[in-house]
Amino acid sequence: MDYDLLLTGGHVIDPKNDLDGRADIAVQDGKIAAVGLDLQGTAKKTVDVGGGYITPGLIDIHLHAYGRFSAWLHPDHHNLPYGVTTCVDTGSAGWQHFPDFVETIMKTAQMRVLAFVNIVGAGMAGACEQDISEMNPEPCADMIRQYPEYVVGSKSAHYGGPGWEAAQGGIDAARMADTITMVDFAPQPTRSYEDLLTERMAPGDIHTHLYASHIPLLDEDKKVNEYMWKARERGVIFDTGHGAGSFWFRIAVPAMQQGFQPDTISTDLHRSSRLRPNATMNATMSKFLAMGMPLQEVIYRSTQRPAEVIRRTELGHLSVGAEADVAVLELSQGDYGFVDSGRARIDGAQKLECRMTLKAGEVVWDEYGKSCPLWADAGEYKQAK
Ligand SMILES: [Zn+2]
């Protein structure tokens, strides 16, 4: 058997296949061909990953990758260097501009870009997000049905009015299209978080920004509210959605100490979250390590779990036959500090950084050139593709 690529010298963490130990990964025709020690066969290229952790390509289910949201970032440049091979844009485009998003970004990006369609027709384009005449479940559901390859559900966000038009509109669109909704919610006296979680959302629907300061996750005594457990029991999903304003250690640490972890680790990456809170996927994962989450669980909540949550279970694992989306992560030890959305710090002794990323078997990020020959051995080498 001849492989296209063999990754050796690594420690594989693949939660779905219950793998946590030394193993090599063989890739052929863009797919995982074999996983194990002492694989038989030769490879066109062998890369020693030098003790790094080999994981499924990471999946970030909350970020912004389209121009209707002015602070968007191009997905390839802000994900592939961090081992993220699948991302989900959360409502930057609404149902009016979704086809343009598909043509200009999704079809041209190197990584897999999926999306939630905004219940607001014009998407995250400022004042329109407060205009209830823009919140229309039917065309939103139509768009979801039209692009099943790219869409994972509906999204509602940022609505400051007293009513349920945005959140319930997103829920209704999801039910019409037989899919899920992601809700970014700000409670008002007229619409409570408890009502949203325990009455309106269905099992599988996602609340993002779990640890935001405007979310009543904890009561006055810093105890996790009873309705949070009730919502989790009914199957409501809780997503991190770090962002510029939605990830606070003073909420996350006591919640996690009481056992209320997020289902999924995600960044809400955009221009402002990218800078001082440093909400990249690797830094966000490192923040969870600093709060005491074991590495295996951090990987699970960044690979297998998000794939299940967005109902793309063909992703997020290294099973033979799966598309070869792979991250090689280095876990460094040192004196580190990590910052939250409120500009407070947590100290940590470990930091995850991505050294290599494969998308469908292609090396798309290789920080130290481990897949490249030394220049002196490379002969009359030419411009690579
Ligand atoms: Zn967001």
PDB file of C-alpha atoms in Angstrom, residues 59-273:
ATOM      1  CA  ILE A  59     -14.387  22.937  14.296  1.00  0.00           C
ATOM      2  CA  ASP A  60     -15.288  26.485  15.354  1.00  0.00           C
ATOM      3  CA  ILE A  61     -19.075  26.889  15.309  1.00  0.00           C
ATOM      4  CA  HIS A  62     -19.185  30.637  15.989  1.00  0.00           C
ATOM      5  CA  LEU A  63     -17.325  33.263  13.983  1.00  0.00           C
ATOM      6  CA  HIS A  64     -17.871  35.976  11.374  1.00  0.00           C
ATOM      7  CA  ALA A  65     -16.622  35.524   7.828  1.00  0.00           C
ATOM      8  CA  TYR A  66     -18.771  37.736   5.604  1.00  0.00           C
ATOM      9  CA  GLY A  67     -18.980  41.445   4.882  1.00  0.00           C
ATOM     10  CA  ARG A  68     -22.534  42.167   6.033  1.00  0.00           C
ATOM     11  CA  PHE A  69     -20.905  42.266   9.480  1.00  0.00           C
ATOM     12  CA  SER A  70     -18.345  45.062   9.131  1.00  0.00           C
ATOM     13  CA  ALA A  71     -15.822  43.441  11.500  1.00  0.00           C
ATOM     14  CA  TRP A  72     -15.641  40.159   9.555  1.00  0.00           C
ATOM     15  CA  LEU A  73     -12.356  38.336   8.931  1.00  0.00           C
ATOM     16  CA  HIS A  74     -11.421  36.076   6.054  1.00  0.00           C
ATOM     17  CA  PRO A  75     -11.867  32.528   7.359  1.00  0.00           C
ATOM     18  CA  ASP A  76      -8.773  30.917   5.799  1.00  0.00           C
ATOM     19  CA  HIS A  77      -6.273  33.318   7.361  1.00  0.00           C
ATOM     20  CA  HIS A  78      -7.775  33.260  10.832  1.00  0.00           C
ATOM     21  CA  ASN A  79      -8.520  29.549  11.069  1.00  0.00           C
ATOM     22  CA  LEU A  80      -6.137  27.335   9.112  1.00  0.00           C
ATOM     23  CA  PRO A  81      -3.072  28.581  11.072  1.00  0.00           C
ATOM     24  CA  TYR A  82      -4.924  27.517  14.238  1.00  0.00           C
ATOM     25  CA  GLY A  83      -5.835  24.012  13.095  1.00  0.00           C
ATOM     26  CA  VAL A  84      -9.459  24.948  12.368  1.00  0.00           C
ATOM     27  CA  THR A  85     -10.573  23.241   9.158  1.00  0.00           C
ATOM     28  CA  THR A  86     -14.341  23.799   9.511  1.00  0.00           C
ATOM     29  CA  CYS A  87     -15.955  27.022  10.664  1.00  0.00           C
ATOM     30  CA  VAL A  88     -19.525  28.179  10.963  1.00  0.00           C
ATOM     31  CA  ASP A  89     -20.388  31.796  10.275  1.00  0.00           C
ATOM     32  CA  THR A  90     -23.153  32.824  12.647  1.00  0.00           C
ATOM     33  CA  GLY A  91     -25.561  35.099  10.861  1.00  0.00           C
ATOM     34  CA  SER A  92     -23.228  37.645   9.253  1.00  0.00           C
ATOM     35  CA  ALA A  93     -25.436  37.178   6.183  1.00  0.00           C
ATOM     36  CA  GLY A  94     -29.214  37.141   6.348  1.00  0.00           C
ATOM     37  CA  TRP A  95     -31.560  35.530   3.877  1.00  0.00           C
ATOM     38  CA  GLN A  96     -31.270  38.471   1.443  1.00  0.00           C
ATOM     39  CA  HIS A  97     -27.535  38.175   0.782  1.00  0.00           C
ATOM     40  CA  PHE A  98     -26.882  34.540   1.489  1.00  0.00           C
ATOM     41  CA  PRO A  99     -26.273  33.508  -2.159  1.00  0.00           C
ATOM     42  CA  ASP A 100     -23.566  36.183  -2.396  1.00  0.00           C
ATOM     43  CA  PHE A 101     -21.888  34.770   0.726  1.00  0.00           C
ATOM     44  CA  VAL A 102     -21.937  31.311  -0.867  1.00  0.00           C
ATOM     45  CA  GLU A 103     -20.390  32.551  -4.127  1.00  0.00           C
ATOM     46  CA  THR A 104     -17.788  34.973  -2.787  1.00  0.00           C
ATOM     47  CA  ILE A 105     -16.514  33.235   0.367  1.00  0.00           C
ATOM     48  CA  MET A 106     -17.816  29.707   0.869  1.00  0.00           C
ATOM     49  CA  LYS A 107     -17.015  28.411  -2.609  1.00  0.00           C
ATOM     50  CA  THR A 108     -13.623  30.116  -2.786  1.00  0.00           C
ATOM     51  CA  ALA A 109     -12.228  29.454   0.709  1.00  0.00           C
ATOM     52  CA  GLN A 110      -9.722  26.650   1.232  1.00  0.00           C
ATOM     53  CA  MET A 111     -11.371  25.612   4.474  1.00  0.00           C
ATOM     54  CA  ARG A 112     -14.920  24.364   4.926  1.00  0.00           C
ATOM     55  CA  VAL A 113     -17.159  27.356   5.663  1.00  0.00           C
ATOM     56  CA  LEU A 114     -20.704  26.651   6.857  1.00  0.00           C
ATOM     57  CA  ALA A 115     -23.269  29.107   8.209  1.00  0.00           C
ATOM     58  CA  PHE A 116     -26.353  29.932  10.198  1.00  0.00           C
ATOM     59  CA  VAL A 117     -28.668  32.204   8.174  1.00  0.00           C
ATOM     60  CA  ASN A 118     -29.724  35.350  10.019  1.00  0.00           C
ATOM     61  CA  ILE A 119     -33.442  35.794  10.666  1.00  0.00           C
ATOM     62  CA  VAL A 120     -32.861  39.475   9.786  1.00  0.00           C
ATOM     63  CA  GLY A 121     -32.973  39.769   5.983  1.00  0.00           C
ATOM     64  CA  ALA A 122     -30.021  42.151   5.710  1.00  0.00           C
ATOM     65  CA  GLY A 123     -27.988  40.215   8.301  1.00  0.00           C
ATOM     66  CA  MET A 124     -25.620  41.841  10.779  1.00  0.00           C
ATOM     67  CA  ALA A 125     -25.572  45.168   9.014  1.00  0.00           C
ATOM     68  CA  GLY A 126     -26.308  47.571  11.863  1.00  0.00           C
ATOM     69  CA  ALA A 127     -29.691  49.245  12.438  1.00  0.00           C
ATOM     70  CA  CYS A 128     -31.609  46.603  10.465  1.00  0.00           C
ATOM     71  CA  GLU A 129     -30.975  44.199  13.354  1.00  0.00           C
ATOM     72  CA  GLN A 130     -33.542  46.192  15.382  1.00  0.00           C
ATOM     73  CA  ASP A 131     -36.161  46.289  12.604  1.00  0.00           C
ATOM     74  CA  ILE A 132     -38.795  43.638  13.266  1.00  0.00           C
ATOM     75  CA  SER A 133     -40.137  43.924   9.703  1.00  0.00           C
ATOM     76  CA  GLU A 134     -36.776  42.394   8.604  1.00  0.00           C
ATOM     77  CA  MET A 135     -37.285  39.303  10.817  1.00  0.00           C
ATOM     78  CA  ASN A 136     -39.053  36.836   8.603  1.00  0.00           C
ATOM     79  CA  PRO A 137     -38.980  33.087   9.259  1.00  0.00           C
ATOM     80  CA  GLU A 138     -40.306  32.033   5.844  1.00  0.00           C
ATOM     81  CA  PRO A 139     -37.598  33.400   3.541  1.00  0.00           C
ATOM     82  CA  CYS A 140     -35.013  32.407   6.174  1.00  0.00           C
ATOM     83  CA  ALA A 141     -36.311  28.817   6.082  1.00  0.00           C
ATOM     84  CA  ASP A 142     -36.350  28.917   2.262  1.00  0.00           C
ATOM     85  CA  MET A 143     -32.680  29.894   2.194  1.00  0.00           C
ATOM     86  CA  ILE A 144     -31.812  27.119   4.653  1.00  0.00           C
ATOM     87  CA  ARG A 145     -33.542  24.589   2.390  1.00  0.00           C
ATOM     88  CA  GLN A 146     -31.906  26.007  -0.734  1.00  0.00           C
ATOM     89  CA  TYR A 147     -28.326  25.499   0.502  1.00  0.00           C
ATOM     90  CA  PRO A 148     -28.226  22.311   2.585  1.00  0.00           C
ATOM     91  CA  GLU A 149     -24.552  21.837   1.717  1.00  0.00           C
ATOM     92  CA  TYR A 150     -23.625  25.116   3.415  1.00  0.00           C
ATOM     93  CA  VAL A 151     -26.280  25.872   6.014  1.00  0.00           C
ATOM     94  CA  VAL A 152     -26.564  24.331   9.468  1.00  0.00           C
ATOM     95  CA  GLY A 153     -29.475  26.415  10.804  1.00  0.00           C
ATOM     96  CA  SER A 154     -30.846  29.873  11.595  1.00  0.00           C
ATOM     97  CA  LYS A 155     -29.408  32.623  13.795  1.00  0.00           C
ATOM     98  CA  SER A 156     -30.863  35.449  15.849  1.00  0.00           C
ATOM     99  CA  ALA A 157     -28.785  38.096  17.624  1.00  0.00           C
ATOM    100  CA  HIS A 158     -28.395  41.588  19.016  1.00  0.00           C
ATOM    101  CA  TYR A 159     -32.102  42.481  19.237  1.00  0.00           C
ATOM    102  CA  GLY A 160     -32.673  45.092  21.953  1.00  0.00           C
ATOM    103  CA  GLY A 161     -36.455  45.393  21.762  1.00  0.00           C
ATOM    104  CA  PRO A 162     -38.938  44.089  24.340  1.00  0.00           C
ATOM    105  CA  GLY A 163     -40.449  41.267  22.269  1.00  0.00           C
ATOM    106  CA  TRP A 164     -39.579  37.802  21.052  1.00  0.00           C
ATOM    107  CA  GLU A 165     -39.520  38.610  17.318  1.00  0.00           C
ATOM    108  CA  ALA A 166     -35.830  37.835  16.759  1.00  0.00           C
ATOM    109  CA  ALA A 167     -35.335  34.756  18.967  1.00  0.00           C
ATOM    110  CA  GLN A 168     -38.725  33.221  18.233  1.00  0.00           C
ATOM    111  CA  GLY A 169     -38.361  34.067  14.526  1.00  0.00           C
ATOM    112  CA  GLY A 170     -35.097  32.154  14.410  1.00  0.00           C
ATOM    113  CA  ILE A 171     -36.687  29.236  16.262  1.00  0.00           C
ATOM    114  CA  ASP A 172     -39.671  29.223  13.871  1.00  0.00           C
ATOM    115  CA  ALA A 173     -37.417  29.295  10.778  1.00  0.00           C
ATOM    116  CA  ALA A 174     -35.426  26.358  12.151  1.00  0.00           C
ATOM    117  CA  ARG A 175     -38.592  24.330  12.823  1.00  0.00           C
ATOM    118  CA  MET A 176     -39.920  25.062   9.297  1.00  0.00           C
ATOM    119  CA  ALA A 177     -36.650  23.880   7.739  1.00  0.00           C
ATOM    120  CA  ASP A 178     -36.259  20.943  10.125  1.00  0.00           C
ATOM    121  CA  THR A 179     -32.962  22.214  11.504  1.00  0.00           C
ATOM    122  CA  ILE A 180     -31.523  24.036  14.521  1.00  0.00           C
ATOM    123  CA  THR A 181     -31.194  27.653  15.610  1.00  0.00           C
ATOM    124  CA  MET A 182     -28.396  29.476  17.384  1.00  0.00           C
ATOM    125  CA  VAL A 183     -29.552  32.243  19.713  1.00  0.00           C
ATOM    126  CA  ASP A 184     -27.462  35.199  20.904  1.00  0.00           C
ATOM    127  CA  PHE A 185     -29.804  36.568  23.569  1.00  0.00           C
ATOM    128  CA  ALA A 186     -30.072  39.627  25.825  1.00  0.00           C
ATOM    129  CA  PRO A 187     -32.759  39.101  28.494  1.00  0.00           C
ATOM    130  CA  GLN A 188     -35.312  41.879  29.060  1.00  0.00           C
ATOM    131  CA  PRO A 189     -37.984  42.201  31.773  1.00  0.00           C
ATOM    132  CA  THR A 190     -40.455  41.202  29.033  1.00  0.00           C
ATOM    133  CA  ARG A 191     -38.504  38.131  27.858  1.00  0.00           C
ATOM    134  CA  SER A 192     -36.541  35.986  30.255  1.00  0.00           C
ATOM    135  CA  TYR A 193     -33.594  33.703  29.658  1.00  0.00           C
ATOM    136  CA  GLU A 194     -35.372  30.990  31.631  1.00  0.00           C
ATOM    137  CA  ASP A 195     -38.403  31.138  29.320  1.00  0.00           C
ATOM    138  CA  LEU A 196     -36.108  30.939  26.284  1.00  0.00           C
ATOM    139  CA  LEU A 197     -34.244  27.877  27.580  1.00  0.00           C
ATOM    140  CA  THR A 198     -37.024  25.906  29.193  1.00  0.00           C
ATOM    141  CA  GLU A 199     -40.050  26.719  26.982  1.00  0.00           C
ATOM    142  CA  ARG A 200     -39.086  28.067  23.573  1.00  0.00           C
ATOM    143  CA  MET A 201     -35.890  26.360  22.437  1.00  0.00           C
ATOM    144  CA  ALA A 202     -36.031  22.729  21.337  1.00  0.00           C
ATOM    145  CA  PRO A 203     -33.499  19.981  22.050  1.00  0.00           C
ATOM    146  CA  GLY A 204     -30.487  20.616  19.789  1.00  0.00           C
ATOM    147  CA  ASP A 205     -30.956  24.392  19.610  1.00  0.00           C
ATOM    148  CA  ILE A 206     -27.877  26.347  20.736  1.00  0.00           C
ATOM    149  CA  HIS A 207     -27.499  29.230  23.130  1.00  0.00           C
ATOM    150  CA  THR A 208     -24.186  30.979  22.397  1.00  0.00           C
ATOM    151  CA  HIS A 209     -22.291  33.329  24.751  1.00  0.00           C
ATOM    152  CA  LEU A 210     -22.849  31.048  27.737  1.00  0.00           C
ATOM    153  CA  TYR A 211     -20.325  32.911  29.933  1.00  0.00           C
ATOM    154  CA  ALA A 212     -21.284  36.474  28.928  1.00  0.00           C
ATOM    155  CA  SER A 213     -21.797  39.016  31.690  1.00  0.00           C
ATOM    156  CA  HIS A 214     -25.353  39.771  30.475  1.00  0.00           C
ATOM    157  CA  ILE A 215     -26.414  36.105  30.792  1.00  0.00           C
ATOM    158  CA  PRO A 216     -27.955  35.038  34.136  1.00  0.00           C
ATOM    159  CA  LEU A 217     -26.172  31.699  34.330  1.00  0.00           C
ATOM    160  CA  LEU A 218     -25.319  32.230  38.041  1.00  0.00           C
ATOM    161  CA  ASP A 219     -27.591  33.450  40.838  1.00  0.00           C
ATOM    162  CA  GLU A 220     -26.538  36.123  43.393  1.00  0.00           C
ATOM    163  CA  ASP A 221     -24.611  33.514  45.374  1.00  0.00           C
ATOM    164  CA  LYS A 222     -22.673  32.483  42.241  1.00  0.00           C
ATOM    165  CA  LYS A 223     -24.557  29.213  42.080  1.00  0.00           C
ATOM    166  CA  VAL A 224     -25.583  27.864  38.685  1.00  0.00           C
ATOM    167  CA  ASN A 225     -29.307  28.591  38.326  1.00  0.00           C
ATOM    168  CA  GLU A 226     -31.562  25.564  38.537  1.00  0.00           C
ATOM    169  CA  TYR A 227     -33.071  26.264  35.102  1.00  0.00           C
ATOM    170  CA  MET A 228     -29.634  25.878  33.492  1.00  0.00           C
ATOM    171  CA  TRP A 229     -29.533  22.223  34.549  1.00  0.00           C
ATOM    172  CA  LYS A 230     -33.136  21.779  33.479  1.00  0.00           C
ATOM    173  CA  ALA A 231     -32.353  23.231  30.033  1.00  0.00           C
ATOM    174  CA  ARG A 232     -29.312  20.999  29.632  1.00  0.00           C
ATOM    175  CA  GLU A 233     -31.401  17.994  30.595  1.00  0.00           C
ATOM    176  CA  ARG A 234     -33.930  18.856  27.901  1.00  0.00           C
ATOM    177  CA  GLY A 235     -31.134  18.935  25.327  1.00  0.00           C
ATOM    178  CA  VAL A 236     -30.443  22.649  24.893  1.00  0.00           C
ATOM    179  CA  ILE A 237     -26.842  23.109  23.717  1.00  0.00           C
ATOM    180  CA  PHE A 238     -24.517  25.697  25.287  1.00  0.00           C
ATOM    181  CA  ASP A 239     -21.770  27.263  23.152  1.00  0.00           C
ATOM    182  CA  THR A 240     -18.856  29.449  24.272  1.00  0.00           C
ATOM    183  CA  GLY A 241     -18.840  32.184  21.583  1.00  0.00           C
ATOM    184  CA  HIS A 242     -15.897  34.003  23.234  1.00  0.00           C
ATOM    185  CA  GLY A 243     -16.106  37.271  21.278  1.00  0.00           C
ATOM    186  CA  ALA A 244     -15.152  40.786  22.318  1.00  0.00           C
ATOM    187  CA  GLY A 245     -17.733  40.918  25.127  1.00  0.00           C
ATOM    188  CA  SER A 246     -19.013  37.448  25.898  1.00  0.00           C
ATOM    189  CA  PHE A 247     -16.389  35.449  27.800  1.00  0.00           C
ATOM    190  CA  TRP A 248     -15.770  36.294  31.443  1.00  0.00           C
ATOM    191  CA  PHE A 249     -13.630  34.259  33.841  1.00  0.00           C
ATOM    192  CA  ARG A 250     -15.687  35.552  36.800  1.00  0.00           C
ATOM    193  CA  ILE A 251     -18.642  33.622  35.368  1.00  0.00           C
ATOM    194  CA  ALA A 252     -16.858  30.758  33.616  1.00  0.00           C
ATOM    195  CA  VAL A 253     -14.676  29.685  36.573  1.00  0.00           C
ATOM    196  CA  PRO A 254     -17.472  29.298  39.177  1.00  0.00           C
ATOM    197  CA  ALA A 255     -19.765  27.697  36.563  1.00  0.00           C
ATOM    198  CA  MET A 256     -17.105  25.170  35.577  1.00  0.00           C
ATOM    199  CA  GLN A 257     -16.268  24.424  39.218  1.00  0.00           C
ATOM    200  CA  GLN A 258     -19.939  23.449  39.601  1.00  0.00           C
ATOM    201  CA  GLY A 259     -19.729  21.259  36.514  1.00  0.00           C
ATOM    202  CA  PHE A 260     -21.403  23.542  33.983  1.00  0.00           C
ATOM    203  CA  GLN A 261     -19.058  23.323  30.991  1.00  0.00           C
ATOM    204  CA  PRO A 262     -19.929  24.477  27.487  1.00  0.00           C
ATOM    205  CA  ASP A 263     -20.873  21.778  24.993  1.00  0.00           C
ATOM    206  CA  THR A 264     -18.682  23.507  22.421  1.00  0.00           C
ATOM    207  CA  ILE A 265     -15.604  25.743  22.516  1.00  0.00           C
ATOM    208  CA  SER A 266     -15.875  28.515  19.914  1.00  0.00           C
ATOM    209  CA  THR A 267     -14.353  31.915  19.285  1.00  0.00           C
ATOM    210  CA  ASP A 268     -16.889  34.410  17.876  1.00  0.00           C
ATOM    211  CA  LEU A 269     -13.833  35.585  15.966  1.00  0.00           C
ATOM    212  CA  HIS A 270     -14.014  39.024  14.355  1.00  0.00           C
ATOM    213  CA  ARG A 271     -11.803  42.091  14.251  1.00  0.00           C
ATOM    214  CA  SER A 272     -12.169  43.174  17.867  1.00  0.00           C
ATOM    215  CA  SER A 273     -12.214  39.745  19.500  1.00  0.00           C
TER     216      SER A 273
END
